[in-house]
Every structure is written in C-alpha cells, then in structure tokens.
Amino acid sequence: MRPSGCVNDDQKTTLKSVFATGLLVLVPLAITLWVIGLVIGTMDQTLLLLPESWQPERVFGFHLPGLGAVLTLAFIFVVGLLTQNFVGQKLVEWWNVIVRHIPVVGPLYTSVKQVSDTLLSSSGNAFRKALLIRYPHSGSYTIGFLTGIPGGDVVNHLTEEHVSVYVPTTPNPTSGFFLMVPKSEVIELDMSVDAALKYIVSMGVVAPSMPQVQAAPRRPVDPPL
C-alpha cells in the first residue's frame, strides 16, 4: 500500500507539465527583459561622455534610468535628419575624406563604412533573401542569406556564375561561414529573413508556416545588381 504522503506518477507528470508551462512563459520574457536591459544599460554609458557639470545626476540630483538610451536615439535621429539635405551630405563627404587620410584609422573606417552601408542601406540587397543551399555536402541542405556576388580576381577563377552566401551557425547567428555557391544550385525560399533567422536560432524547432498558395517551381536566385 502506497503511503499517503507519496506523490503518484500521474501527479508527478502533472507537476512536470505545470513547471514546463511556467518555463515556456517566463523564459522568453526573462530573456527579452535581459536583452532590453543590456541594450539600455549600454546606451546609458554614453552619458559618461558628457562633462561632469552636465551629468544628469548632477543636474537633476538623482539617476534617471534609460535617459542615455533616449538621448542616444534622439542624437541618431537628429544626425540622420541633418544629413538628408545637401549641406549635411557635403559635411559627411568632407568628414569621410579627412578620416580616410588618417593613418591606421582611415583603412579601418573605410572597411567598417562599406560593411555598414551594405547592411543598413535601404537600397541594398544584402540579407534581403533567404536561400536554400546544399551544405556541408550534397546530401544535406541548410539555410543561408544572399549577401552579393563575388568580385575582384575571384571571378576570374570561377567556372560559372556564383552568388555570395552567408550561412549562420546555430544558435548564434552572428558567427557563420561565407560561401560562394554556383547560382544554378541556389534556391530562393518563399520565407522572410526574420522567419529564417527564427528557424535557425531555434535549431529547427520553430518552423515557418507553409505559404498560403503553392508556388511555381523555383528558379535559381537572381544576384543583386
């Protein structure tokens, strides 16, 4: 006979189910709040660039959490607003010329600017398309993102037209592999970049929904102009 104080198997299963449900609710919320707090805390550090007499704690007499984030976003918005007119664009060009002529700093600044222009420009094509490619061997597939087309002397050594593809790792998509894949072997997916990233980060658990209408047989992806 089972002692009255013991928990039977059904009760254990129920407790595990309730606990797992609680984790499913709280873990995404906790991670989201942690990331937001990390970002806001990092942006608040920009207040340290202000003179001592301008520090918010000195002016208001107390600490204002998130003030650095608000001021940083406002500063970015104002800079973007000012550089959209003719005078602002000329000032940016003048600044770029000066920085490019600074030893060590110039090449680094130029490289970072080229990457940021490619990734953040609204007219760019980098990371605008999710692709399906064969990797790491012909019997398996993975998801990658179109980043452009090969250039320079590399093109002279390729036997056919290729596209540049970034293949992120799981669950950390900020690291990955840069591949040059034959255009004929690349399939463009009917899937948004956000959905593809979720699919990758979740290690295939969060699968994107099927398209509403069955699409025609896919053609190889067209590289960006």
CSV table of C-alpha atoms in Angstrom, one decimal:
chain,number,residue,atom,x,y,z
A,1,MET,CA,0.0,0.0,0.0
A,2,ARG,CA,1.4,3.4,-1.0
A,3,PRO,CA,2.0,5.9,1.9
A,4,SER,CA,-0.5,8.8,1.9
A,5,GLY,CA,2.3,11.4,1.7
A,6,CYS,CA,3.8,10.0,-1.5
A,7,VAL,CA,3.2,11.5,-4.9
A,8,ASN,CA,2.0,9.1,-7.6
A,9,ASP,CA,3.2,9.1,-11.2
A,10,ASP,CA,0.2,11.0,-12.5
A,11,GLN,CA,0.8,13.8,-10.0
A,12,LYS,CA,4.5,13.9,-10.9
A,13,THR,CA,3.6,14.2,-14.6
A,14,THR,CA,1.1,17.0,-13.8
A,15,LEU,CA,3.7,18.8,-11.7
A,16,LYS,CA,6.3,18.5,-14.5
A,17,SER,CA,3.8,19.7,-17.1
A,18,VAL,CA,2.9,22.8,-15.0
A,19,PHE,CA,6.5,23.6,-14.3
A,20,ALA,CA,7.4,23.2,-18.0
A,21,THR,CA,4.4,25.5,-18.9
A,22,GLY,CA,5.7,28.1,-16.5
A,23,LEU,CA,9.2,27.9,-18.0
A,24,LEU,CA,7.8,28.3,-21.5
A,25,VAL,CA,6.0,31.5,-20.4
A,26,LEU,CA,8.8,33.0,-18.3
A,27,VAL,CA,12.0,32.1,-20.2
A,28,PRO,CA,11.2,34.2,-23.3
A,29,LEU,CA,10.0,37.1,-21.1
A,30,ALA,CA,13.1,36.9,-18.9
A,31,ILE,CA,15.5,36.8,-21.9
A,32,THR,CA,13.7,39.7,-23.6
A,33,LEU,CA,13.8,41.8,-20.5
A,34,TRP,CA,17.5,40.9,-20.0
A,35,VAL,CA,18.4,41.9,-23.6
A,36,ILE,CA,16.4,45.2,-23.3
A,37,GLY,CA,18.2,45.9,-20.0
A,38,LEU,CA,21.6,45.2,-21.5
A,39,VAL,CA,20.9,47.4,-24.5
A,40,ILE,CA,19.6,50.3,-22.4
A,41,GLY,CA,22.5,49.9,-19.9
A,42,THR,CA,25.0,50.0,-22.7
A,43,MET,CA,23.4,53.1,-24.2
A,44,ASP,CA,23.3,54.8,-20.8
A,45,GLN,CA,27.1,54.6,-20.8
A,46,THR,CA,27.1,57.3,-23.4
A,47,LEU,CA,26.3,59.8,-20.7
A,48,LEU,CA,29.8,59.3,-19.4
A,49,LEU,CA,30.9,61.3,-22.5
A,50,LEU,CA,29.2,64.4,-21.1
A,51,PRO,CA,31.2,66.9,-19.0
A,52,GLU,CA,30.9,66.4,-15.2
A,53,SER,CA,28.8,69.5,-14.8
A,54,TRP,CA,26.3,68.2,-17.5
A,55,GLN,CA,25.9,64.8,-15.9
A,56,PRO,CA,22.1,64.1,-15.3
A,57,GLU,CA,22.8,63.1,-11.7
A,58,ARG,CA,24.5,66.5,-11.1
A,59,VAL,CA,21.7,68.4,-12.9
A,60,PHE,CA,18.7,66.6,-11.5
A,61,GLY,CA,20.1,65.3,-8.3
A,62,PHE,CA,19.2,61.7,-9.0
A,63,HIS,CA,19.8,58.9,-11.5
A,64,LEU,CA,17.4,58.6,-14.5
A,65,PRO,CA,17.5,55.0,-15.9
A,66,GLY,CA,17.1,55.0,-19.7
A,67,LEU,CA,18.0,58.6,-20.2
A,68,GLY,CA,21.1,57.7,-22.1
A,69,ALA,CA,19.1,55.5,-24.4
A,70,VAL,CA,16.6,58.2,-25.1
A,71,LEU,CA,19.4,60.8,-25.8
A,72,THR,CA,21.3,58.3,-28.0
A,73,LEU,CA,18.2,57.6,-30.1
A,74,ALA,CA,17.4,61.3,-30.3
A,75,PHE,CA,21.0,62.0,-31.4
A,76,ILE,CA,20.9,59.3,-34.1
A,77,PHE,CA,17.6,60.7,-35.4
A,78,VAL,CA,18.9,64.3,-35.5
A,79,VAL,CA,22.1,63.2,-37.3
A,80,GLY,CA,20.0,61.3,-39.9
A,81,LEU,CA,17.7,64.3,-40.3
A,82,LEU,CA,20.6,66.7,-40.8
A,83,THR,CA,22.5,64.6,-43.3
A,84,GLN,CA,19.5,64.2,-45.6
A,85,ASN,CA,19.9,67.7,-47.0
A,86,PHE,CA,22.6,69.0,-49.4
A,87,VAL,CA,24.7,70.7,-46.7
A,88,GLY,CA,24.6,67.7,-44.4
A,89,GLN,CA,25.7,65.4,-47.2
A,90,LYS,CA,28.6,67.7,-48.1
A,91,LEU,CA,29.7,67.7,-44.5
A,92,VAL,CA,29.6,63.9,-44.4
A,93,GLU,CA,31.7,63.7,-47.6
A,94,TRP,CA,34.2,66.2,-46.1
A,95,TRP,CA,34.4,64.2,-42.9
A,96,ASN,CA,34.9,60.9,-44.9
A,97,VAL,CA,37.8,62.5,-46.8
A,98,ILE,CA,39.5,63.7,-43.7
A,99,VAL,CA,39.2,60.3,-41.9
A,100,ARG,CA,40.4,58.3,-44.9
A,101,HIS,CA,43.7,60.2,-44.8
A,102,ILE,CA,44.4,59.3,-41.1
A,103,PRO,CA,47.0,56.5,-40.9
A,104,VAL,CA,45.6,53.2,-39.4
A,105,VAL,CA,42.2,54.8,-38.7
A,106,GLY,CA,41.5,55.5,-42.4
A,107,PRO,CA,41.5,51.9,-43.7
A,108,LEU,CA,39.6,50.6,-40.7
A,109,TYR,CA,37.0,53.3,-41.0
A,110,THR,CA,36.6,52.7,-44.7
A,111,SER,CA,36.1,49.0,-44.3
A,112,VAL,CA,33.5,49.4,-41.5
A,113,LYS,CA,31.7,52.1,-43.5
A,114,GLN,CA,31.5,49.8,-46.6
A,115,VAL,CA,30.0,47.0,-44.5
A,116,SER,CA,27.5,49.2,-42.7
A,117,ASP,CA,26.5,50.8,-46.0
A,118,THR,CA,25.9,47.4,-47.4
A,119,LEU,CA,23.9,46.0,-44.4
A,120,LEU,CA,21.9,49.1,-43.4
A,121,SER,CA,21.2,50.8,-46.7
A,122,SER,CA,17.6,50.6,-47.7
A,123,SER,CA,18.6,50.2,-51.3
A,124,GLY,CA,21.0,47.4,-50.6
A,125,ASN,CA,20.3,43.7,-51.3
A,126,ALA,CA,22.4,42.1,-48.6
A,127,PHE,CA,20.4,39.9,-46.2
A,128,ARG,CA,17.2,40.6,-48.2
A,129,LYS,CA,16.7,37.0,-49.3
A,130,ALA,CA,16.7,33.6,-47.6
A,131,LEU,CA,18.3,30.8,-49.6
A,132,LEU,CA,18.4,27.0,-49.5
A,133,ILE,CA,21.8,25.5,-50.5
A,134,ARG,CA,23.5,22.2,-50.3
A,135,TYR,CA,25.9,22.2,-47.3
A,136,PRO,CA,28.1,20.8,-46.0
A,137,HIS,CA,27.8,18.0,-48.6
A,138,SER,CA,25.4,17.2,-51.5
A,139,GLY,CA,23.1,15.1,-49.3
A,140,SER,CA,22.1,17.8,-46.9
A,141,TYR,CA,20.7,21.3,-47.0
A,142,THR,CA,21.0,24.5,-44.9
A,143,ILE,CA,19.6,28.0,-44.9
A,144,GLY,CA,21.7,30.9,-45.9
A,145,PHE,CA,21.3,34.6,-46.8
A,146,LEU,CA,22.2,36.3,-50.1
A,147,THR,CA,25.0,38.9,-49.5
A,148,GLY,CA,26.0,39.8,-53.1
A,149,ILE,CA,28.1,38.4,-55.9
A,150,PRO,CA,31.8,37.6,-55.9
A,151,GLY,CA,34.2,40.3,-57.1
A,152,GLY,CA,37.8,41.1,-57.9
A,153,ASP,CA,40.2,38.4,-59.1
A,154,VAL,CA,38.0,35.7,-57.6
A,155,VAL,CA,35.6,36.0,-60.5
A,156,ASN,CA,38.4,35.0,-62.9
A,157,HIS,CA,38.9,31.7,-61.2
A,158,LEU,CA,35.2,30.6,-61.1
A,159,THR,CA,34.0,28.4,-63.9
A,160,GLU,CA,30.4,29.7,-63.8
A,161,GLU,CA,28.2,32.4,-62.3
A,162,HIS,CA,28.2,32.4,-58.5
A,163,VAL,CA,26.5,34.2,-55.7
A,164,SER,CA,27.8,35.1,-52.2
A,165,VAL,CA,26.0,33.4,-49.3
A,166,TYR,CA,26.3,33.8,-45.6
A,167,VAL,CA,25.5,30.7,-43.6
A,168,PRO,CA,24.9,31.4,-39.9
A,169,THR,CA,25.6,28.9,-37.1
A,170,THR,CA,23.0,27.7,-34.6
A,171,PRO,CA,22.0,29.0,-32.1
A,172,ASN,CA,24.3,32.0,-32.5
A,173,PRO,CA,23.7,33.5,-36.0
A,174,THR,CA,26.3,36.2,-35.5
A,175,SER,CA,29.0,33.7,-36.4
A,176,GLY,CA,28.9,31.6,-39.6
A,177,PHE,CA,30.5,30.9,-42.9
A,178,PHE,CA,30.9,32.9,-46.1
A,179,LEU,CA,30.4,30.7,-49.2
A,180,MET,CA,30.5,31.3,-52.9
A,181,VAL,CA,27.9,29.0,-54.4
A,182,PRO,CA,27.0,28.3,-58.1
A,183,LYS,CA,23.9,30.3,-59.0
A,184,SER,CA,22.4,27.2,-60.5
A,185,GLU,CA,22.5,25.4,-57.2
A,186,VAL,CA,20.8,28.1,-55.1
A,187,ILE,CA,17.1,28.1,-54.4
A,188,GLU,CA,15.3,31.3,-53.2
A,189,LEU,CA,12.9,30.5,-50.4
A,190,ASP,CA,9.4,31.9,-50.0
A,191,MET,CA,10.4,32.9,-46.5
A,192,SER,CA,11.1,36.2,-44.8
A,193,VAL,CA,14.6,36.8,-43.4
A,194,ASP,CA,13.0,37.1,-39.9
A,195,ALA,CA,11.3,33.7,-40.2
A,196,ALA,CA,14.5,32.2,-41.5
A,197,LEU,CA,16.5,33.6,-38.5
A,198,LYS,CA,14.0,32.2,-36.0
A,199,TYR,CA,14.2,28.8,-37.7
A,200,ILE,CA,18.0,28.9,-37.4
A,201,VAL,CA,18.2,30.2,-33.9
A,202,SER,CA,15.6,27.7,-32.6
A,203,MET,CA,17.7,24.9,-34.1
A,204,GLY,CA,14.7,24.0,-36.4
A,205,VAL,CA,12.1,23.9,-33.6
A,206,VAL,CA,10.2,27.0,-34.7
A,207,ALA,CA,9.5,26.1,-38.3
A,208,PRO,CA,7.9,28.8,-40.5
A,209,SER,CA,4.4,28.3,-41.8
A,210,MET,CA,3.8,27.0,-45.3
A,211,PRO,CA,3.0,29.5,-48.0
A,212,GLN,CA,-0.8,30.0,-48.5
A,213,VAL,CA,-0.6,29.3,-52.2
A,214,GLN,CA,1.6,26.7,-53.7
A,215,ALA,CA,4.3,28.5,-55.6
A,216,ALA,CA,5.6,27.5,-59.0
A,217,PRO,CA,8.8,25.6,-59.3
A,218,ARG,CA,11.6,27.8,-58.0
A,219,ARG,CA,14.2,29.2,-60.3
A,220,PRO,CA,17.8,29.9,-59.1
A,221,VAL,CA,18.1,33.2,-57.3
A,222,ASP,CA,19.0,36.4,-59.2
A,223,PRO,CA,22.0,38.1,-57.7
A,224,PRO,CA,21.8,41.7,-56.7
A,225,LEU,CA,22.7,44.3,-59.3
